[in-house]
PDB file of C-alpha atoms in Angstrom:
ATOM      1  CA  GLN A1018     -10.356 -44.705 132.949  1.00 76.00           C
ATOM      2  CA  LYS A1019     -12.158 -41.876 131.156  1.00 84.00           C
ATOM      3  CA  GLU A1020     -13.719 -42.513 127.748  1.00 93.00           C
ATOM      4  CA  VAL A1021     -11.599 -39.741 126.201  1.00 97.00           C
ATOM      5  CA  GLU A1022      -8.036 -39.013 127.296  1.00 96.00           C
ATOM      6  CA  GLN A1023      -6.196 -35.806 126.399  1.00 95.00           C
ATOM      7  CA  ASP A1024      -2.859 -34.545 127.682  1.00 86.00           C
ATOM      8  CA  PRO A1025      -3.652 -31.242 129.429  1.00 82.00           C
ATOM      9  CA  GLY A1026      -0.222 -29.760 128.700  1.00 87.00           C
ATOM     10  CA  PRO A1027       0.448 -26.894 128.990  1.00 93.00           C
ATOM     11  CA  LEU A1028       2.123 -26.598 125.611  1.00 96.00           C
ATOM     12  CA  SER A1029       4.233 -23.561 124.745  1.00 97.00           C
ATOM     13  CA  VAL A1030       5.612 -23.023 121.219  1.00 97.00           C
ATOM     14  CA  PRO A1031       7.211 -20.166 119.259  1.00 98.00           C
ATOM     15  CA  GLU A1032       5.236 -18.365 116.578  1.00 98.00           C
ATOM     16  CA  GLY A1033       5.341 -20.234 113.272  1.00 98.00           C
ATOM     17  CA  ALA A1034       5.780 -23.676 114.832  1.00 97.00           C
ATOM     18  CA  ILE A1035       3.718 -26.708 113.871  1.00 97.00           C
ATOM     19  CA  VAL A1036       1.535 -27.808 116.774  1.00 97.00           C
ATOM     20  CA  SER A1037       0.301 -31.356 117.275  1.00 97.00           C
ATOM     21  CA  LEU A1038      -2.567 -32.072 119.668  1.00 97.00           C
ATOM     22  CA  ASN A1039      -4.089 -35.482 120.196  1.00 96.00           C
ATOM     23  CA  CYS A1040      -6.628 -37.582 122.059  1.00 97.00           C
ATOM     24  CA  THR A1041      -7.264 -41.262 122.578  1.00 97.00           C
ATOM     25  CA  TYR A1042     -10.608 -42.851 123.274  1.00 97.00           C
ATOM     26  CA  SER A1043     -12.046 -46.169 124.327  1.00 96.00           C
ATOM     27  CA  ASN A1044     -15.661 -46.164 123.065  1.00 92.00           C
ATOM     28  CA  SER A1045     -15.781 -47.748 119.604  1.00 92.00           C
ATOM     29  CA  ALA A1046     -19.300 -46.312 119.093  1.00 90.00           C
ATOM     30  CA  PHE A1047     -17.848 -42.827 118.572  1.00 92.00           C
ATOM     31  CA  GLN A1048     -18.274 -41.775 114.940  1.00 92.00           C
ATOM     32  CA  TYR A1049     -18.057 -37.968 115.013  1.00 92.00           C
ATOM     33  CA  PHE A1050     -14.810 -36.390 116.155  1.00 96.00           C
ATOM     34  CA  MET A1051     -14.590 -32.683 116.880  1.00 96.00           C
ATOM     35  CA  TRP A1052     -12.027 -30.134 117.928  1.00 97.00           C
ATOM     36  CA  TYR A1053     -13.129 -27.088 119.878  1.00 97.00           C
ATOM     37  CA  ARG A1054     -11.152 -23.987 120.770  1.00 97.00           C
ATOM     38  CA  GLN A1055     -11.907 -22.277 124.069  1.00 97.00           C
ATOM     39  CA  TYR A1056     -10.521 -18.870 124.928  1.00 96.00           C
ATOM     40  CA  SER A1057     -10.313 -17.861 128.564  1.00 93.00           C
ATOM     41  CA  ARG A1058     -13.750 -17.099 130.060  1.00 92.00           C
ATOM     42  CA  LYS A1059     -15.527 -18.004 126.807  1.00 94.00           C
ATOM     43  CA  GLY A1060     -17.547 -20.995 125.636  1.00 96.00           C
ATOM     44  CA  PRO A1061     -16.058 -23.666 123.347  1.00 97.00           C
ATOM     45  CA  GLU A1062     -16.135 -22.854 119.641  1.00 96.00           C
ATOM     46  CA  LEU A1063     -16.241 -25.622 117.035  1.00 94.00           C
ATOM     47  CA  LEU A1064     -13.086 -25.636 114.889  1.00 95.00           C
ATOM     48  CA  MET A1065     -13.436 -28.812 112.867  1.00 93.00           C
ATOM     49  CA  TYR A1066     -15.314 -32.067 112.769  1.00 92.00           C
ATOM     50  CA  THR A1067     -14.579 -35.387 111.057  1.00 93.00           C
ATOM     51  CA  TYR A1068     -16.988 -38.213 110.470  1.00 89.00           C
ATOM     52  CA  SER A1069     -15.451 -41.686 110.907  1.00 86.00           C
ATOM     53  CA  SER A1070     -11.821 -42.116 109.812  1.00 87.00           C
ATOM     54  CA  GLY A1071      -9.678 -39.939 107.604  1.00 88.00           C
ATOM     55  CA  ASN A1072      -8.161 -36.505 107.284  1.00 92.00           C
ATOM     56  CA  LYS A1073      -9.725 -33.097 106.937  1.00 94.00           C
ATOM     57  CA  GLU A1074      -7.978 -29.831 106.194  1.00 96.00           C
ATOM     58  CA  ASP A1075      -9.202 -26.282 106.752  1.00 95.00           C
ATOM     59  CA  GLY A1076      -6.649 -23.563 106.201  1.00 96.00           C
ATOM     60  CA  ARG A1077      -3.855 -23.987 108.738  1.00 97.00           C
ATOM     61  CA  PHE A1078      -5.721 -26.754 110.582  1.00 97.00           C
ATOM     62  CA  THR A1079      -5.700 -30.482 109.793  1.00 97.00           C
ATOM     63  CA  ALA A1080      -7.716 -33.067 111.705  1.00 97.00           C
ATOM     64  CA  GLN A1081      -6.883 -36.769 111.526  1.00 96.00           C
ATOM     65  CA  VAL A1082      -8.836 -39.743 112.842  1.00 96.00           C
ATOM     66  CA  ASP A1083      -7.444 -43.264 113.111  1.00 95.00           C
ATOM     67  CA  LYS A1084     -10.316 -45.440 114.316  1.00 93.00           C
ATOM     68  CA  SER A1085      -8.218 -48.612 114.316  1.00 93.00           C
ATOM     69  CA  SER A1086      -5.956 -47.073 116.955  1.00 94.00           C
ATOM     70  CA  LYS A1087      -8.727 -44.979 118.569  1.00 96.00           C
ATOM     71  CA  TYR A1088      -6.525 -41.916 118.162  1.00 96.00           C
ATOM     72  CA  ILE A1089      -7.304 -38.453 116.824  1.00 97.00           C
ATOM     73  CA  SER A1090      -5.027 -35.507 116.113  1.00 97.00           C
ATOM     74  CA  LEU A1091      -5.195 -31.827 115.305  1.00 97.00           C
ATOM     75  CA  PHE A1092      -2.284 -30.148 113.564  1.00 97.00           C
ATOM     76  CA  ILE A1093      -1.864 -26.379 113.438  1.00 98.00           C
ATOM     77  CA  ARG A1094       0.604 -25.072 110.868  1.00 98.00           C
ATOM     78  CA  ASP A1095       2.297 -21.669 111.085  1.00 98.00           C
ATOM     79  CA  SER A1096       0.915 -21.139 114.582  1.00 98.00           C
ATOM     80  CA  GLN A1097       0.023 -17.576 115.586  1.00 98.00           C
ATOM     81  CA  PRO A1098      -0.239 -15.887 118.997  1.00 97.00           C
ATOM     82  CA  SER A1099      -3.994 -15.645 118.366  1.00 97.00           C
ATOM     83  CA  ASP A1100      -4.102 -19.466 118.413  1.00 97.00           C
ATOM     84  CA  SER A1101      -3.296 -19.357 122.138  1.00 97.00           C
ATOM     85  CA  ALA A1102      -6.266 -21.062 123.798  1.00 97.00           C
ATOM     86  CA  THR A1103      -7.410 -24.368 125.250  1.00 97.00           C
ATOM     87  CA  TYR A1104      -8.105 -27.009 122.618  1.00 98.00           C
ATOM     88  CA  LEU A1105     -10.714 -29.620 123.460  1.00 98.00           C
ATOM     89  CA  CYS A1106     -11.363 -32.820 121.583  1.00 98.00           C
ATOM     90  CA  ALA A1107     -14.940 -34.117 121.683  1.00 97.00           C
ATOM     91  CA  MET A1108     -16.771 -37.140 120.324  1.00 95.00           C
ATOM     92  CA  ILE A1109     -20.309 -38.318 119.621  1.00 93.00           C
ATOM     93  CA  PRO A1110     -21.582 -41.826 118.857  1.00 89.00           C
ATOM     94  CA  GLY A1111     -23.074 -42.594 115.480  1.00 82.00           C
ATOM     95  CA  TYR A1112     -26.831 -42.795 115.090  1.00 73.00           C
ATOM     96  CA  SER A1113     -26.977 -46.439 116.076  1.00 69.00           C
ATOM     97  CA  GLY A1114     -24.671 -45.927 119.056  1.00 60.00           C
ATOM     98  CA  GLY A1115     -27.289 -44.252 121.226  1.00 68.00           C
ATOM     99  CA  SER A1116     -27.058 -40.774 122.773  1.00 79.00           C
ATOM    100  CA  ASN A1117     -25.962 -39.387 119.411  1.00 82.00           C
ATOM    101  CA  TYR A1118     -26.178 -35.848 120.750  1.00 89.00           C
ATOM    102  CA  LYS A1119     -24.066 -36.146 123.900  1.00 92.00           C
ATOM    103  CA  LEU A1120     -20.619 -34.604 123.441  1.00 94.00           C
ATOM    104  CA  THR A1121     -17.906 -36.402 125.414  1.00 96.00           C
ATOM    105  CA  PHE A1122     -14.930 -34.095 125.854  1.00 97.00           C
ATOM    106  CA  GLY A1123     -11.283 -34.562 126.662  1.00 97.00           C
ATOM    107  CA  LYS A1124      -9.734 -32.501 129.423  1.00 96.00           C
ATOM    108  CA  GLY A1125      -8.378 -29.899 127.008  1.00 96.00           C
ATOM    109  CA  THR A1126      -4.800 -28.859 126.166  1.00 97.00           C
ATOM    110  CA  LEU A1127      -3.709 -25.321 127.019  1.00 96.00           C
ATOM    111  CA  LEU A1128      -1.635 -23.937 124.131  1.00 97.00           C
ATOM    112  CA  THR A1129       0.455 -20.762 124.243  1.00 97.00           C
ATOM    113  CA  VAL A1130       2.058 -19.437 121.045  1.00 98.00           C
ATOM    114  CA  ASN A1131       4.811 -16.983 121.869  1.00 97.00           C
ATOM    115  CA  PRO A1132       5.548 -14.069 119.485  1.00 96.00           C
TER     116      PRO A1132
ATOM    117  CA  GLY B  84     -26.641 -12.884 114.425  1.00 57.00           C
ATOM    118  CA  ALA B  85     -27.100 -13.303 118.155  1.00 84.00           C
ATOM    119  CA  GLY B  86     -25.503 -16.346 119.696  1.00 94.00           C
ATOM    120  CA  VAL B  87     -26.387 -18.272 122.837  1.00 97.00           C
ATOM    121  CA  SER B  88     -26.553 -15.993 125.839  1.00 97.00           C
ATOM    122  CA  GLN B  89     -26.367 -16.927 129.499  1.00 98.00           C
ATOM    123  CA  SER B  90     -27.044 -15.000 132.664  1.00 97.00           C
ATOM    124  CA  PRO B  91     -25.694 -14.220 135.101  1.00 98.00           C
ATOM    125  CA  ARG B  92     -22.123 -14.528 133.864  1.00 97.00           C
ATOM    126  CA  TYR B  93     -20.840 -14.855 137.426  1.00 98.00           C
ATOM    127  CA  LYS B  94     -22.648 -16.029 140.522  1.00 98.00           C
ATOM    128  CA  VAL B  95     -21.351 -16.346 144.067  1.00 98.00           C
ATOM    129  CA  ALA B  96     -23.554 -18.355 146.394  1.00 98.00           C
ATOM    130  CA  LYS B  97     -23.192 -19.285 150.026  1.00 98.00           C
ATOM    131  CA  ARG B  98     -23.333 -23.010 150.717  1.00 98.00           C
ATOM    132  CA  GLY B  99     -26.940 -24.058 151.094  1.00 98.00           C
ATOM    133  CA  GLN B 100     -28.405 -21.331 148.885  1.00 98.00           C
ATOM    134  CA  ASP B 101     -30.489 -22.061 145.792  1.00 98.00           C
ATOM    135  CA  VAL B 102     -29.380 -20.656 142.433  1.00 98.00           C
ATOM    136  CA  ALA B 103     -31.015 -20.333 139.006  1.00 98.00           C
ATOM    137  CA  LEU B 104     -28.991 -20.051 135.814  1.00 98.00           C
ATOM    138  CA  ARG B 105     -30.604 -18.883 132.595  1.00 98.00           C
ATOM    139  CA  CYS B 106     -29.900 -19.801 128.975  1.00 98.00           C
ATOM    140  CA  ASP B 107     -31.269 -18.034 125.892  1.00 98.00           C
ATOM    141  CA  PRO B 108     -30.581 -20.281 122.895  1.00 97.00           C
ATOM    142  CA  ILE B 109     -30.212 -19.169 119.298  1.00 95.00           C
ATOM    143  CA  SER B 110     -33.663 -18.337 117.922  1.00 94.00           C
ATOM    144  CA  GLY B 111     -35.271 -21.331 116.227  1.00 91.00           C
ATOM    145  CA  HIS B 112     -32.922 -23.893 117.743  1.00 93.00           C
ATOM    146  CA  VAL B 113     -34.857 -26.985 118.737  1.00 93.00           C
ATOM    147  CA  SER B 114     -32.217 -28.699 120.848  1.00 94.00           C
ATOM    148  CA  LEU B 115     -30.691 -27.348 124.035  1.00 96.00           C
ATOM    149  CA  PHE B 116     -27.961 -28.822 126.201  1.00 97.00           C
ATOM    150  CA  TRP B 117     -26.416 -28.062 129.577  1.00 98.00           C
ATOM    151  CA  TYR B 118     -22.820 -28.993 130.399  1.00 98.00           C
ATOM    152  CA  GLN B 119     -20.755 -28.554 133.563  1.00 98.00           C
ATOM    153  CA  GLN B 120     -17.069 -27.617 133.288  1.00 98.00           C
ATOM    154  CA  ALA B 121     -14.995 -27.952 136.436  1.00 96.00           C
ATOM    155  CA  LEU B 122     -11.702 -26.075 136.669  1.00 94.00           C
ATOM    156  CA  GLY B 123      -9.079 -27.626 134.406  1.00 92.00           C
ATOM    157  CA  GLN B 124     -11.523 -30.171 132.961  1.00 94.00           C
ATOM    158  CA  GLY B 125     -13.509 -30.560 129.776  1.00 96.00           C
ATOM    159  CA  PRO B 126     -17.259 -29.934 129.805  1.00 97.00           C
ATOM    160  CA  GLU B 127     -19.439 -32.802 131.008  1.00 97.00           C
ATOM    161  CA  PHE B 128     -22.963 -33.409 129.760  1.00 97.00           C
ATOM    162  CA  LEU B 129     -25.791 -32.693 132.182  1.00 98.00           C
ATOM    163  CA  THR B 130     -29.069 -32.721 130.265  1.00 97.00           C
ATOM    164  CA  TYR B 131     -30.723 -32.407 126.830  1.00 96.00           C
ATOM    165  CA  PHE B 132     -34.001 -30.860 125.689  1.00 96.00           C
ATOM    166  CA  GLN B 133     -35.774 -31.172 122.396  1.00 94.00           C
ATOM    167  CA  ASN B 134     -38.227 -28.288 122.376  1.00 94.00           C
ATOM    168  CA  GLU B 135     -39.827 -28.388 125.838  1.00 96.00           C
ATOM    169  CA  ALA B 136     -39.255 -32.115 126.372  1.00 96.00           C
ATOM    170  CA  GLN B 137     -36.333 -33.139 128.557  1.00 97.00           C
ATOM    171  CA  LEU B 138     -35.145 -36.254 126.737  1.00 94.00           C
ATOM    172  CA  ASP B 139     -32.031 -37.018 128.751  1.00 95.00           C
ATOM    173  CA  LYS B 140     -31.135 -35.962 132.273  1.00 96.00           C
ATOM    174  CA  SER B 141     -28.658 -38.733 132.926  1.00 95.00           C
ATOM    175  CA  GLY B 142     -25.770 -36.344 133.603  1.00 96.00           C
ATOM    176  CA  LEU B 143     -27.394 -34.376 136.412  1.00 97.00           C
ATOM    177  CA  PRO B 144     -25.154 -35.120 139.421  1.00 96.00           C
ATOM    178  CA  SER B 145     -27.887 -35.275 142.063  1.00 95.00           C
ATOM    179  CA  ASP B 146     -31.537 -34.551 142.685  1.00 96.00           C
ATOM    180  CA  ARG B 147     -30.508 -31.058 143.768  1.00 98.00           C
ATOM    181  CA  PHE B 148     -30.112 -30.230 140.086  1.00 98.00           C
ATOM    182  CA  PHE B 149     -33.196 -29.475 138.039  1.00 97.00           C
ATOM    183  CA  ALA B 150     -33.577 -28.090 134.520  1.00 98.00           C
ATOM    184  CA  GLU B 151     -36.607 -26.858 132.643  1.00 98.00           C
ATOM    185  CA  ARG B 152     -37.525 -25.358 129.281  1.00 97.00           C
ATOM    186  CA  PRO B 153     -41.268 -24.813 129.610  1.00 96.00           C
ATOM    187  CA  GLU B 154     -41.939 -23.059 126.299  1.00 94.00           C
ATOM    188  CA  GLY B 155     -39.246 -24.696 124.230  1.00 92.00           C
ATOM    189  CA  SER B 156     -37.039 -21.626 124.169  1.00 95.00           C
ATOM    190  CA  VAL B 157     -35.369 -20.205 127.304  1.00 98.00           C
ATOM    191  CA  SER B 158     -34.044 -22.784 129.757  1.00 98.00           C
ATOM    192  CA  THR B 159     -33.235 -22.537 133.449  1.00 98.00           C
ATOM    193  CA  LEU B 160     -30.870 -24.766 135.392  1.00 98.00           C
ATOM    194  CA  LYS B 161     -31.668 -24.698 139.095  1.00 98.00           C
ATOM    195  CA  ILE B 162     -29.383 -25.974 141.821  1.00 98.00           C
ATOM    196  CA  GLN B 163     -30.856 -26.354 145.277  1.00 98.00           C
ATOM    197  CA  ARG B 164     -28.872 -26.284 148.534  1.00 98.00           C
ATOM    198  CA  THR B 165     -25.598 -25.552 146.724  1.00 98.00           C
ATOM    199  CA  GLN B 166     -22.457 -27.364 147.851  1.00 97.00           C
ATOM    200  CA  GLN B 167     -18.812 -26.423 147.291  1.00 97.00           C
ATOM    201  CA  GLU B 168     -18.415 -29.216 144.735  1.00 97.00           C
ATOM    202  CA  ASP B 169     -21.034 -27.463 142.579  1.00 98.00           C
ATOM    203  CA  SER B 170     -18.488 -24.702 141.846  1.00 98.00           C
ATOM    204  CA  ALA B 171     -17.925 -24.835 138.094  1.00 98.00           C
ATOM    205  CA  VAL B 172     -18.749 -23.119 134.827  1.00 98.00           C
ATOM    206  CA  TYR B 173     -22.185 -24.100 133.552  1.00 98.00           C
ATOM    207  CA  LEU B 174     -22.350 -24.035 129.764  1.00 98.00           C
ATOM    208  CA  CYS B 175     -25.470 -24.008 127.652  1.00 98.00           C
ATOM    209  CA  ALA B 176     -25.445 -25.049 124.003  1.00 97.00           C
ATOM    210  CA  SER B 177     -28.128 -25.106 121.328  1.00 95.00           C
ATOM    211  CA  SER B 178     -28.513 -26.655 117.906  1.00 93.00           C
ATOM    212  CA  LEU B 179     -31.031 -26.524 115.106  1.00 89.00           C
ATOM    213  CA  GLU B 180     -31.473 -30.286 115.215  1.00 76.00           C
ATOM    214  CA  VAL B 181     -29.437 -33.281 116.342  1.00 65.00           C
ATOM    215  CA  SER B 182     -30.166 -35.685 113.486  1.00 68.00           C
ATOM    216  CA  GLY B 183     -27.797 -35.332 110.564  1.00 70.00           C
ATOM    217  CA  ARG B 184     -25.418 -32.863 112.185  1.00 79.00           C
ATOM    218  CA  PRO B 185     -25.079 -33.768 115.856  1.00 80.00           C
ATOM    219  CA  TYR B 186     -21.740 -31.967 116.088  1.00 83.00           C
ATOM    220  CA  GLU B 187     -23.268 -28.523 115.461  1.00 87.00           C
ATOM    221  CA  GLN B 188     -23.794 -27.380 119.030  1.00 92.00           C
ATOM    222  CA  TYR B 189     -23.233 -23.679 119.636  1.00 94.00           C
ATOM    223  CA  PHE B 190     -22.072 -22.790 123.114  1.00 97.00           C
ATOM    224  CA  GLY B 191     -22.804 -19.777 125.248  1.00 97.00           C
ATOM    225  CA  PRO B 192     -20.117 -18.051 127.353  1.00 97.00           C
ATOM    226  CA  GLY B 193     -21.136 -19.923 130.495  1.00 98.00           C
ATOM    227  CA  THR B 194     -22.057 -18.959 134.035  1.00 98.00           C
ATOM    228  CA  ARG B 195     -19.217 -19.249 136.532  1.00 98.00           C
ATOM    229  CA  LEU B 196     -20.674 -20.419 139.852  1.00 98.00           C
ATOM    230  CA  THR B 197     -18.601 -20.140 143.001  1.00 98.00           C
ATOM    231  CA  VAL B 198     -20.000 -21.638 146.190  1.00 98.00           C
ATOM    232  CA  THR B 199     -18.375 -20.328 149.356  1.00 97.00           C
TER     233      THR B 199
END
């Protein structure tokens, strides 16, 4: 079993829909939780990060972390065709967890937003 | 400003050939990382440099893989005697520091290696 599990999709939604993406993980040392967006033939681009548990909102994007369930989510409101990309979750241990620089990624979910 | 750049963007190698992939990090960034992304997978950590020191090479898949950053700036990932399973996108990332903000790694566009 991989440390981080993510449903690869693909996920196809109409423009304006609310999108929910999520990941589960097994390593309780993870403290930083990130979402990256990767367009085709480009490198991953950091969208949002959360430290420990809780919610974080940035415009149309909301990230949630539930450490008790080892489950993280990204919600995209009012989705746009320009949001079409692969979304990768990634995690890093806290300072005392060792290797607190090594990103561990999920497989990525391919999202298509149709006009 | 300029981001992380990688060259070449695409490389086709015959099985058994050696290849060298270059990464130019963001100017002033102390930390540099290499990741390997197989088709349909998330990136996987290969190695980490702080300045010229290679602090972690635990992700390198075999002794055919070698990375260096001799002057603490540009880095080269070398793969000797390439095999078909080495076909992947090789991503380089850099960050100003890892303490405090370990999540701030900026990725380059990657080098797509195809071994035939």
